[in-house]
Short mmCIF file of C-alpha atoms in Angstrom, two decimals:
data_model
loop_
_atom_site.label_atom_id
_atom_site.label_comp_id
_atom_site.label_asym_id
_atom_site.label_seq_id
_atom_site.Cartn_x
_atom_site.Cartn_y
_atom_site.Cartn_z
CA MET A 20 -40.88 25.74 140.41
CA ASN A 21 -39.36 22.50 141.57
CA PHE A 22 -36.74 20.48 139.69
CA LYS A 23 -39.31 18.09 138.24
CA GLY A 24 -41.31 20.97 136.77
CA LEU A 25 -38.14 22.38 135.07
CA ILE A 26 -37.46 19.00 133.44
CA ILE A 27 -41.06 18.82 132.12
CA LEU A 28 -40.79 22.43 130.82
CA PHE A 29 -37.48 21.62 129.14
CA ILE A 30 -38.95 18.49 127.41
CA VAL A 31 -42.03 20.41 126.19
CA THR A 32 -39.84 23.24 124.88
CA ILE A 33 -37.59 20.79 122.95
CA PHE A 34 -40.59 18.92 121.68
CA GLY A 35 -42.18 22.13 120.41
CA VAL A 36 -39.00 23.18 118.56
CA SER A 37 -38.83 19.70 116.96
CA LEU A 38 -42.39 19.98 115.74
CA LYS A 39 -41.69 23.38 114.26
CA ALA A 40 -38.63 22.15 112.53
CA GLN A 41 -40.64 19.29 110.92
CA GLU A 42 -43.22 21.57 109.43
CA PRO A 43 -43.20 21.23 105.62
CA VAL A 44 -41.58 24.12 103.77
CA ALA A 45 -43.47 25.42 100.67
CA PRO A 46 -41.17 24.79 97.69
CA THR A 47 -39.83 27.81 95.88
CA PHE A 48 -39.74 27.51 92.12
CA PRO A 49 -37.28 29.50 89.99
CA LYS A 50 -38.72 32.41 88.12
CA MET A 51 -39.71 31.58 84.51
CA GLY A 52 -37.97 33.39 81.71
CA LYS A 53 -39.53 34.46 78.56
CA LEU A 54 -38.00 31.55 76.57
CA ASP A 55 -38.40 28.85 79.34
CA THR A 56 -40.75 26.54 77.49
CA ILE A 57 -39.10 23.10 78.03
CA ARG A 58 -40.48 21.00 80.90
CA VAL A 59 -37.78 19.30 82.89
CA ALA A 60 -37.59 17.22 86.17
CA SER A 61 -36.75 18.98 89.38
CA THR A 62 -35.47 18.14 92.85
CA ASN A 63 -36.63 19.69 96.14
CA ASP A 64 -33.53 20.97 97.88
CA ASN A 65 -34.60 22.36 101.26
CA GLY A 66 -37.63 24.07 99.74
CA VAL A 67 -35.83 25.25 96.59
CA MET A 68 -36.82 23.37 93.36
CA ILE A 69 -33.74 22.78 91.32
CA PRO A 70 -34.44 21.83 87.61
CA TRP A 71 -32.34 19.21 85.93
CA MET A 72 -32.37 17.07 82.81
CA GLN A 73 -30.57 13.79 82.03
CA LEU A 74 -27.92 14.04 79.33
CA GLN A 75 -26.85 11.37 76.91
CA GLU A 76 -23.77 9.39 77.74
CA VAL A 77 -20.67 10.79 76.05
CA ASN A 78 -17.75 8.42 75.31
CA ILE A 79 -14.36 10.01 74.83
CA PHE A 80 -11.62 7.92 73.28
CA ALA A 81 -8.02 8.98 72.99
CA ALA A 82 -6.15 8.65 69.68
CA ARG A 83 -4.67 5.22 69.57
CA ILE A 84 -0.89 4.84 69.17
CA TRP A 85 0.08 1.71 67.18
CA LYS A 86 3.05 -0.35 68.15
CA SER A 87 3.53 -1.40 64.52
CA PRO A 88 1.92 -1.16 61.13
CA ALA A 89 0.90 -4.83 61.50
CA GLU A 90 -1.04 -4.09 64.65
CA GLN A 91 -2.98 -1.33 62.92
CA VAL A 92 -3.67 -3.58 59.96
CA ALA A 93 -4.96 -6.25 62.35
CA PHE A 94 -7.20 -3.73 64.13
CA ASN A 95 -8.64 -2.47 60.81
CA ARG A 96 -9.40 -6.03 59.81
CA LEU A 97 -11.09 -6.61 63.20
CA ARG A 98 -13.15 -3.45 62.71
CA TYR A 99 -14.26 -4.56 59.27
CA ASN A 100 -15.42 -7.98 60.59
CA VAL A 101 -17.22 -6.42 63.60
CA LEU A 102 -19.10 -3.99 61.39
CA LYS A 103 -19.89 -6.82 58.99
CA VAL A 104 -21.69 -8.97 61.60
CA MET A 105 -23.04 -6.43 64.06
CA PRO A 106 -26.27 -5.94 62.12
CA TYR A 107 -26.95 -9.63 62.38
CA ALA A 108 -26.40 -9.55 66.17
CA LEU A 109 -28.86 -6.65 66.45
CA PHE A 110 -31.39 -8.53 64.31
CA ALA A 111 -31.01 -11.52 66.60
CA LYS A 112 -31.56 -9.37 69.66
CA ARG A 113 -34.72 -7.70 68.25
CA ARG A 114 -36.13 -11.04 66.93
CA TYR A 115 -35.47 -12.90 70.14
CA GLU A 116 -37.00 -10.15 72.35
CA GLN A 117 -40.03 -10.22 70.04
CA LEU A 118 -40.25 -14.01 70.37
CA GLU A 119 -40.15 -13.82 74.25
CA GLN A 120 -42.94 -11.18 74.18
CA ASP A 121 -45.08 -13.18 71.81
CA ILE A 122 -44.61 -16.41 73.89
CA SER A 123 -45.48 -14.54 77.16
CA ARG A 124 -48.85 -13.54 75.61
CA THR A 125 -49.52 -16.98 74.24
CA PRO A 126 -50.77 -19.55 76.78
CA GLU A 127 -51.18 -22.53 74.45
CA LYS A 128 -48.06 -24.72 74.01
CA LYS A 129 -49.14 -25.53 70.42
CA ASP A 130 -49.17 -21.87 69.50
CA GLN A 131 -45.94 -21.22 71.21
CA LYS A 132 -44.23 -23.91 69.11
CA LYS A 133 -45.60 -22.20 66.00
CA LEU A 134 -44.08 -18.93 67.15
CA VAL A 135 -40.67 -20.63 67.70
CA LYS A 136 -40.81 -22.33 64.27
CA GLN A 137 -41.59 -19.02 62.62
CA CYS A 138 -38.66 -17.35 64.28
CA ASP A 139 -36.47 -20.29 63.33
CA ASN A 140 -37.54 -20.08 59.72
CA GLU A 141 -36.74 -16.33 59.62
CA ILE A 142 -33.27 -16.93 61.01
CA LYS A 143 -32.66 -19.84 58.62
CA ASP A 144 -33.75 -17.69 55.65
CA MET A 145 -31.28 -14.96 56.71
CA PHE A 146 -28.64 -17.61 57.09
CA ASN A 147 -29.26 -18.98 53.62
CA ARG A 148 -29.18 -15.51 52.11
CA GLU A 149 -26.33 -13.84 54.00
CA ILE A 150 -24.74 -15.42 57.08
CA LYS A 151 -23.56 -18.59 55.24
CA ASP A 152 -20.97 -16.43 53.37
CA LEU A 153 -19.31 -15.26 56.62
CA THR A 154 -15.73 -16.25 57.26
CA ILE A 155 -14.81 -18.39 60.25
CA THR A 156 -13.49 -15.32 62.01
CA GLN A 157 -16.69 -13.36 61.37
CA GLY A 158 -18.76 -16.26 62.60
CA GLN A 159 -16.77 -16.36 65.86
CA ILE A 160 -17.22 -12.68 66.34
CA LEU A 161 -20.95 -13.00 65.65
CA THR A 162 -21.48 -15.56 68.41
CA LYS A 163 -19.74 -13.26 70.85
CA LEU A 164 -21.84 -10.29 69.79
CA ILE A 165 -25.06 -12.30 70.14
CA ASP A 166 -24.09 -13.04 73.74
CA ARG A 167 -23.41 -9.28 74.17
CA GLU A 168 -26.70 -8.18 72.76
CA VAL A 169 -29.08 -10.88 73.94
CA GLY A 170 -27.37 -11.71 77.22
CA ARG A 171 -27.29 -15.41 76.34
CA THR A 172 -25.03 -17.54 74.25
CA THR A 173 -26.16 -18.89 70.91
CA TYR A 174 -26.12 -22.34 72.43
CA ASP A 175 -28.49 -21.28 75.26
CA ILE A 176 -30.83 -19.70 72.81
CA VAL A 177 -31.05 -22.84 70.64
CA LYS A 178 -31.41 -25.01 73.75
CA GLN A 179 -34.31 -22.93 75.02
CA THR A 180 -36.20 -22.65 71.79
CA LYS A 181 -35.46 -26.02 70.19
CA GLY A 182 -34.30 -28.26 73.05
CA GLY A 183 -31.08 -29.63 74.39
CA PHE A 184 -30.53 -32.26 71.72
CA ALA A 185 -30.78 -29.65 68.90
CA ALA A 186 -28.34 -27.32 70.73
CA PHE A 187 -25.97 -30.29 71.17
CA SER A 188 -26.20 -31.18 67.47
CA TYR A 189 -25.73 -27.61 66.32
CA GLN A 190 -22.67 -27.29 68.58
CA ILE A 191 -21.07 -30.38 66.99
CA VAL A 192 -21.57 -28.94 63.50
CA ALA A 193 -20.30 -25.54 64.58
CA ARG A 194 -17.11 -27.07 66.14
CA VAL A 195 -16.34 -28.85 62.90
CA VAL A 196 -16.16 -25.55 60.96
CA GLY A 197 -14.27 -23.77 63.78
CA HIS A 198 -17.21 -22.14 65.74
CA ASN A 199 -18.28 -22.40 69.33
CA LEU A 200 -21.92 -21.59 70.01
CA LYS A 201 -21.04 -21.32 73.71
CA SER A 202 -18.70 -18.29 73.16
CA THR A 203 -19.28 -15.51 75.64
CA TYR A 204 -18.46 -11.82 75.46
CA ASP A 205 -16.17 -10.11 77.95
CA PRO A 206 -15.91 -6.25 77.53
CA ASN A 207 -12.42 -6.36 79.15
CA GLN A 208 -11.01 -9.27 77.20
CA ASP A 209 -12.74 -8.08 73.99
CA ARG A 210 -11.99 -4.42 74.61
CA ASP A 211 -11.00 -3.78 70.98
CA ILE A 212 -14.39 -5.01 69.80
CA GLU A 213 -16.12 -2.97 72.52
CA SER A 214 -14.26 0.12 71.39
CA ILE A 215 -15.26 -0.48 67.75
CA ILE A 216 -18.84 -0.91 68.67
CA ARG A 217 -19.02 2.22 70.85
CA THR A 218 -17.47 4.40 68.14
CA SER A 219 -19.39 2.87 65.24
CA GLY A 220 -22.62 4.80 65.76
CA PHE A 221 -24.92 1.69 66.10
CA TYR A 222 -26.47 3.09 69.27
CA GLN A 223 -26.94 6.72 68.24
#
């Protein structure tokens, strides 16, 4: 056999081995036990099916050491205010998401305006019954939490649903009483608020 024939034989041999290596391997499933009744996801790891299931996130917080009694009092006051307004922020999130879904399914502009007005009336009703009694500090926290939950500032929500002039007017009134509808939420800057929310049980 000449040199050229050896090269061809070598290539054919390598190619044959490659084809053999690429042949699919039948997956091997673990043996079922008598009490194995829960269906879970699995991953094929070189022919061996490995079962797995996603666990809920677990947050671990160390016991906080206070620098002074005044600092602890301030944190407890912040916790009270956050827990006071958090339900309103969650309501705004659910209501705004519902409004977006309703508008996306409503092609007529006239009907969309009716949906916006209905949502506006519900929020005004809640304001007249409950939110109007919030302190300035609680109102400031609420605007931050709305940005946290909805992903948009209160100013942006008003601007989208009622127009730029309404948002500008609301902002002027808010600034007079010490609020800012453009307040945003920063988990790092507002880490005490974030810690309170994560340990409060709102998302369990």
